[in-house]
CSV table of C-alpha atoms in Angstrom, one decimal:
chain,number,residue,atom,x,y,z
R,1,UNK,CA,15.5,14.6,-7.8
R,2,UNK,CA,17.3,11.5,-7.5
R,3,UNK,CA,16.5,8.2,-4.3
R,4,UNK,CA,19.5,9.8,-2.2
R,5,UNK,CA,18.1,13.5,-2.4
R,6,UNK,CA,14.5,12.0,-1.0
R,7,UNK,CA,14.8,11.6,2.6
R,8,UNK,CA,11.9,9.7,4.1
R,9,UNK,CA,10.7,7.4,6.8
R,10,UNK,CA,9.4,3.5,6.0
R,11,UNK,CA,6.7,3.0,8.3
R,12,UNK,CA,5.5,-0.7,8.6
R,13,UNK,CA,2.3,-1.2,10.1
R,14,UNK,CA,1.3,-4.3,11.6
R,15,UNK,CA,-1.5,-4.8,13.1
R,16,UNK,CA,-2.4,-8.5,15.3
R,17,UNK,CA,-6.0,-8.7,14.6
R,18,UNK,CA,-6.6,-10.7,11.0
R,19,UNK,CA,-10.5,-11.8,10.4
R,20,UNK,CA,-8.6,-14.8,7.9
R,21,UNK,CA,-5.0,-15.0,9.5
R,22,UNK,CA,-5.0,-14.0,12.9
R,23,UNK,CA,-1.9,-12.9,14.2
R,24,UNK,CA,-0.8,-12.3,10.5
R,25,UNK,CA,2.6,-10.6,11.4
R,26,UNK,CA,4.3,-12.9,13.4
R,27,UNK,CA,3.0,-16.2,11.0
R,28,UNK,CA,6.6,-17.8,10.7
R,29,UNK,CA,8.3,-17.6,6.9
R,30,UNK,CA,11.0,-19.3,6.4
R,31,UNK,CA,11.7,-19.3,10.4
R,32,UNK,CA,10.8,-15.5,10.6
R,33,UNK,CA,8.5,-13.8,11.4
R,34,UNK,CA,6.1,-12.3,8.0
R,35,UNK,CA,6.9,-8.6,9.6
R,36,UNK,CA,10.8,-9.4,10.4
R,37,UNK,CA,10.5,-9.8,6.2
R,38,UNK,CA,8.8,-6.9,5.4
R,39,UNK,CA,10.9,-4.5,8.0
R,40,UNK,CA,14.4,-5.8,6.7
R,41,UNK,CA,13.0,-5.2,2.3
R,42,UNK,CA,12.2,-1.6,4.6
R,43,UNK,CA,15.2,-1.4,5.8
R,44,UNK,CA,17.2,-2.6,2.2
R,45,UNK,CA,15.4,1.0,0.7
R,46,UNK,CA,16.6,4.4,0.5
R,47,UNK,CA,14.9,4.8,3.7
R,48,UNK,CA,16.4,7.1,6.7
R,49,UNK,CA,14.8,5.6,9.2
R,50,UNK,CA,12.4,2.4,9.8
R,51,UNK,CA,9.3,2.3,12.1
R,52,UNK,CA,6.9,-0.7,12.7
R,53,UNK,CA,3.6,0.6,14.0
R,54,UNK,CA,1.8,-2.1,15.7
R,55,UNK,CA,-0.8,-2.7,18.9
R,56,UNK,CA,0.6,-5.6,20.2
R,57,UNK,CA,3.4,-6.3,22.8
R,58,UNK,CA,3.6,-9.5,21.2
R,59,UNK,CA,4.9,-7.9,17.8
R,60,UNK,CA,6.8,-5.3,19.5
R,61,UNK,CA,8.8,-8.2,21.5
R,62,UNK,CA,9.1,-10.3,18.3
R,63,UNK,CA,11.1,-7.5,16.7
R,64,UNK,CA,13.1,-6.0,19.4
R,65,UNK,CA,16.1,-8.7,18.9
R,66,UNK,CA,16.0,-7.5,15.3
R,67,UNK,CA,16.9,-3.9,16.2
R,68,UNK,CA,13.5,-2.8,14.8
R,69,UNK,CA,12.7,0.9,16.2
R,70,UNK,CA,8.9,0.1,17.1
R,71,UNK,CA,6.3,2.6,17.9
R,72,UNK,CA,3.2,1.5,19.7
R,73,UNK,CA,-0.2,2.8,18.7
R,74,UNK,CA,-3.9,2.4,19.4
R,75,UNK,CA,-5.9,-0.8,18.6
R,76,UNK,CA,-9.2,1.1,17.5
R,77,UNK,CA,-8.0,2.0,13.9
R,78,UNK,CA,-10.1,2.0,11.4
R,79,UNK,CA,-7.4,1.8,8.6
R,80,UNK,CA,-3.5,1.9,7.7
R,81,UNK,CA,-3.6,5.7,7.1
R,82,UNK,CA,-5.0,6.6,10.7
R,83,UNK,CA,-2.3,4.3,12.1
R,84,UNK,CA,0.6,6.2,10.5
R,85,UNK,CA,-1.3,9.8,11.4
R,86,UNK,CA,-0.6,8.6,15.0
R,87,UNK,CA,2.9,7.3,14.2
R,88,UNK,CA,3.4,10.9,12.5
R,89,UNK,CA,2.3,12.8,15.7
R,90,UNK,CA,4.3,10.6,17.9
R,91,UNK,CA,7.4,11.3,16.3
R,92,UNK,CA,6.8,14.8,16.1
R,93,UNK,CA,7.2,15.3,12.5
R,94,UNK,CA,7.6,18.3,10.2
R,95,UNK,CA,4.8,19.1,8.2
R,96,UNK,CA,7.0,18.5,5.2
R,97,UNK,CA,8.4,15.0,6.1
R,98,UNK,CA,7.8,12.4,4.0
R,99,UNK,CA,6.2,8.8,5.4
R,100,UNK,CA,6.0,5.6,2.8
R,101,UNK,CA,3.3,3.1,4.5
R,102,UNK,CA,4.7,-0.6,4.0
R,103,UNK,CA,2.3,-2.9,4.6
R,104,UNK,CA,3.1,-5.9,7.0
R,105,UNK,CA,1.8,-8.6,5.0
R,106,UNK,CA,4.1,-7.6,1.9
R,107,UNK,CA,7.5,-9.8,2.7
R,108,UNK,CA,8.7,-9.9,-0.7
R,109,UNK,CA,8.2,-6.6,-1.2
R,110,UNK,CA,11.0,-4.8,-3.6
R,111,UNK,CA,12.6,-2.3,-1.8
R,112,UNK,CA,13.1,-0.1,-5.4
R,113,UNK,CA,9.2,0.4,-5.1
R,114,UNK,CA,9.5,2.1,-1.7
R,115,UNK,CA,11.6,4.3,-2.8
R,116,UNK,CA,10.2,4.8,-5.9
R,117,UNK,CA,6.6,5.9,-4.4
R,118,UNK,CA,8.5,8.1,-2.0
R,119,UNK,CA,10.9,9.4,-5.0
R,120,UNK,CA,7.2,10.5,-7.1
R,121,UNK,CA,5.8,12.3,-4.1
R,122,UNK,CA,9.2,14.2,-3.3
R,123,UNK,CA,8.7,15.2,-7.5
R,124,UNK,CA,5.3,16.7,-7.1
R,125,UNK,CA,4.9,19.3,-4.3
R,126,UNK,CA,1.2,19.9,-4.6
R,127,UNK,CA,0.6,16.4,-4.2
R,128,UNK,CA,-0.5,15.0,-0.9
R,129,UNK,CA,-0.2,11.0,-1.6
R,130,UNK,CA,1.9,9.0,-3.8
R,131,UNK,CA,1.3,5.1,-5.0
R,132,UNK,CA,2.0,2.8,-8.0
R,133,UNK,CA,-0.3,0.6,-10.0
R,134,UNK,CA,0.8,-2.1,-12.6
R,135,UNK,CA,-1.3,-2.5,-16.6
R,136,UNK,CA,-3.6,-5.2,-16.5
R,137,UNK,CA,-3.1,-8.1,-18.5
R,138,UNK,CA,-6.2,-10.0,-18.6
R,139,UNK,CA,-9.7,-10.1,-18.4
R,140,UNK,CA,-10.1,-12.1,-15.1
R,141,UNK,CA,-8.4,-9.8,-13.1
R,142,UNK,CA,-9.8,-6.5,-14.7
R,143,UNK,CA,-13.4,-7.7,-13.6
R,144,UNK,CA,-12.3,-9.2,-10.0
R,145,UNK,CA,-13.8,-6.9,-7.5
R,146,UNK,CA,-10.8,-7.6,-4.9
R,147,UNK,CA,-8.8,-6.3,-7.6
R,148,UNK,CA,-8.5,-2.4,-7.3
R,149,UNK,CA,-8.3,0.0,-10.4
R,150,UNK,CA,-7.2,2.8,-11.1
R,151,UNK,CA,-7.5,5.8,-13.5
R,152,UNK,CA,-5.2,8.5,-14.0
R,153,UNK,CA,-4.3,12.4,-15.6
R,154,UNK,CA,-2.2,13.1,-18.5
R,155,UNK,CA,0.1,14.3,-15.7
R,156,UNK,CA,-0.2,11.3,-13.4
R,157,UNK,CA,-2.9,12.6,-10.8
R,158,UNK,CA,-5.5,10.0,-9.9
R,159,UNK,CA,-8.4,10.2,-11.2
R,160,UNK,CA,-10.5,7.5,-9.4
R,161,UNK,CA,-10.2,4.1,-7.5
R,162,UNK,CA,-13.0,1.7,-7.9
R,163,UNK,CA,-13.3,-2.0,-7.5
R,164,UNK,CA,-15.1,-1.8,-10.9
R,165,UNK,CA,-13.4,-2.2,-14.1
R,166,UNK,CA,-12.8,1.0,-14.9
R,167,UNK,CA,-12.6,2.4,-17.7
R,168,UNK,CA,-15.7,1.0,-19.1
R,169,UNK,CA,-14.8,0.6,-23.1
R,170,UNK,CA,-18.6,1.0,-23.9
R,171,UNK,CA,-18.3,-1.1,-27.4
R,172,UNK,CA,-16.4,-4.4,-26.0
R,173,UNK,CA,-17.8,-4.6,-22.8
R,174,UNK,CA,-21.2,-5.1,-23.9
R,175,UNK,CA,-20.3,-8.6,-23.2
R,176,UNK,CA,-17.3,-9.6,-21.0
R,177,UNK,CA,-14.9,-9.9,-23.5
R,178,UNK,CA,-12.0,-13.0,-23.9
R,179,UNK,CA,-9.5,-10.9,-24.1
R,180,UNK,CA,-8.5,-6.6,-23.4
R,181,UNK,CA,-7.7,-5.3,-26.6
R,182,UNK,CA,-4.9,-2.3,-25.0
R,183,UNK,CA,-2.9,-2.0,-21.8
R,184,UNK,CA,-5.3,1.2,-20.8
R,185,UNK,CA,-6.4,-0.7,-17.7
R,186,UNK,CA,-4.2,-0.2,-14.1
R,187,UNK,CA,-4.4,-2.5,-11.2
R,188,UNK,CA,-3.5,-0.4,-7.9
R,189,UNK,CA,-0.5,-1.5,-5.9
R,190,UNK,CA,-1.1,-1.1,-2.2
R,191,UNK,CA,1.7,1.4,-1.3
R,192,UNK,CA,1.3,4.9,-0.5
R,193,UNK,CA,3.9,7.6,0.6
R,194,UNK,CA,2.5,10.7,2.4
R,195,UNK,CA,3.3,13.9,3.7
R,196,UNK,CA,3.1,14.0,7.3
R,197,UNK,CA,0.8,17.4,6.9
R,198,UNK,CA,-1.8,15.5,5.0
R,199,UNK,CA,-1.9,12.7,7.5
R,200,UNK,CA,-2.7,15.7,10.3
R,201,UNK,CA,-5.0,16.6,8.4
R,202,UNK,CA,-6.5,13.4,7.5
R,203,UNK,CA,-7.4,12.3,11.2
R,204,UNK,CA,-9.8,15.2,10.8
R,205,UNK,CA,-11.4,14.3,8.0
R,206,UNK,CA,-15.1,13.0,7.6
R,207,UNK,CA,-15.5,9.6,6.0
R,208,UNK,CA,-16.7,10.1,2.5
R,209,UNK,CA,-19.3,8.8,0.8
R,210,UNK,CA,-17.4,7.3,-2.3
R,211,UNK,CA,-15.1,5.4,0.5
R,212,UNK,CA,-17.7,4.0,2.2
R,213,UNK,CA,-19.8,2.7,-1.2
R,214,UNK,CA,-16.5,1.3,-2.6
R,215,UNK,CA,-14.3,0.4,0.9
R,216,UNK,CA,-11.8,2.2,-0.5
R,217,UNK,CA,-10.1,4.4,2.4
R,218,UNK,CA,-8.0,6.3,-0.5
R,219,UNK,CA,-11.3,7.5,-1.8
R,220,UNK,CA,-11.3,9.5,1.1
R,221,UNK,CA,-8.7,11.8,0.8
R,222,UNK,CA,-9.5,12.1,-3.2
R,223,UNK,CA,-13.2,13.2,-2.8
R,224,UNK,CA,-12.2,15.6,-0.1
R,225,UNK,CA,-10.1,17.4,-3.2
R,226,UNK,CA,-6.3,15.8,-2.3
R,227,UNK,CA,-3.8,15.4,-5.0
R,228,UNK,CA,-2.8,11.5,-5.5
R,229,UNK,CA,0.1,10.7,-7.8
R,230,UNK,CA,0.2,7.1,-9.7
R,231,UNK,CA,3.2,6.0,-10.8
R,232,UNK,CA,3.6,3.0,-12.9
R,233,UNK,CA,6.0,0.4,-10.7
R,234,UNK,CA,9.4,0.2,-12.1
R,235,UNK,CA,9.2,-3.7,-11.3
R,236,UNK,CA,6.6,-6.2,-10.2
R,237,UNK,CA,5.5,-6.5,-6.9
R,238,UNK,CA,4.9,-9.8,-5.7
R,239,UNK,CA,1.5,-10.6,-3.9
R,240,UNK,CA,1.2,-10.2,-0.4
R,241,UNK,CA,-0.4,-12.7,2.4
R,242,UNK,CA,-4.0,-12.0,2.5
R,243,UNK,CA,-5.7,-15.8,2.7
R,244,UNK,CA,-3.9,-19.6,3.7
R,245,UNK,CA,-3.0,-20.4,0.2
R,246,UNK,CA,-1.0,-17.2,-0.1
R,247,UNK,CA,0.9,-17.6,3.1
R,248,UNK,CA,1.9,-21.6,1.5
R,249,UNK,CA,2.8,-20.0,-1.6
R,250,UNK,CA,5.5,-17.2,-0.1
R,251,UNK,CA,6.6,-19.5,2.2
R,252,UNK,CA,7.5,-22.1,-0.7
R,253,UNK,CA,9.1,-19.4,-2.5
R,254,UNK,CA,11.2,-18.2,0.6
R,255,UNK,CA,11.9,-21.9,1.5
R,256,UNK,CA,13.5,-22.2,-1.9
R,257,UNK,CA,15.9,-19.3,-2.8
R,258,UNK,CA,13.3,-18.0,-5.2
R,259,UNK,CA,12.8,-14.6,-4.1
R,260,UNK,CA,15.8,-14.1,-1.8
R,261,UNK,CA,16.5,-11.2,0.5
């Protein structure tokens, strides 16, 4: 099944409240604001249609001149994937209509990777989630706890998330080694496509104990027996804006020409 045969929606969530950047998605880039970037990488996918979910008026007014369809939603959510469950229900979707979550702090974004999450889904019916993850390269970043793994099938199901490094090579890890001897180890990339009968079922779903221990809101859906796909991402994903020094570093990079849109 090729892009063009894979209809689905882009949903960009952006939420105003930020513990270390408040008001995160209108923090001006390059004299934009960060979710006017993340919505037009959205909008430069194989996408059908384009949603930002937010709970702010400010957000919703910031994006209006842009053309931006906007969908307001509640305040009180506890995560990314109950925000687009609402978004889901408001737009009255088919059970069988696929959602890709972009998340608003993710301005350089590739747009080949939101299609390609949404492509993996469409390719495995009995899967409820899609999302990517990228080898590992080196030993500082396999042991960072902020870092996520991930653990997959023969046939590309995941297996677990953990901020641990897993898998635990019981001979060279006896000691943290200098360097990782194979690429066996896979950093999770933040993007998830979904089926919008999942996230109906998801709102209904008790918090699970593996989520709670690791704060890993995909754990959820993966202890209560859903099928996760992980592909490996067909090109780098830059990192997002999470802390002050991030937000200097994308908009250098913007300022310059060095990742244009």
């Amino acid at each position: 099944m090729s892009v063009a045969q894979t209809e689905f929606i882009a949903v960009v969530p952006a939420r105003f409240g930020s513990t270390r950047l408040p008001g995160k998605p209108l923090l001006d880039i390059a004299g934009e604001p960060m979710v006017a970037h993340v919505w037009r990488r959205a909008c430069q996918s194989q996408a059908s249609r384009v949603v930002v979910a937010t709970d702010d008026s400010r957000i919703r007014e910031a994006m209006l001149p842009y053309g931006a369809e906007v969908v307001m939603t509640r305040s009180d959510h506890p995560s990314g994937t109950d925000r687009l469950a609402e978004v889901a229900a408001c737009l009255g979707l088919s059970d069988d209509a696929l959602l890709v979550n972009v998340q608003g702090d993710e301005p350089l974004i590739p747009p080949v990777l939101i299609d390609q999450v949404a492509m993996r889904l469409a390719e495995d019916p009995e899967a409820a989630i899609a999302t990517l993850a990228e080898p590992i390269a080196d030993v500082e970043t396999l042991f960072n706890a902020n870092v996520v793994k991930v653990v997959r099938s023969l046939q590309g199901r995941a297996l677990y998330f953990s901020r641990a490094p897993i898998p635990w090579d019981r001979e060279q890890f006896k000691t943290q080694p200098e360097l990782l001897a194979t690429d066996a180890w896979l950093r999770h990339i933040g993007i998830y496509a979904y089926r919008a009968s999942f996230l109906a079922a998801y709102r209904e779903l008790a918090p699970s104990s593996l989520e709670q221990l690791e704060q890993l809101e995909q754990l959820r859906a993966l202890q209560h027996g859903y099928a996760i796909q992980v592909a490996l991402a067909s090109t780098i994903n830059p990192p997002g804006v999470d802390t002050p020094e991030d937000l200097v570093r994308v908009r250098a990079l913007l300022a310059s020409g060095g990742d244009s849109e």
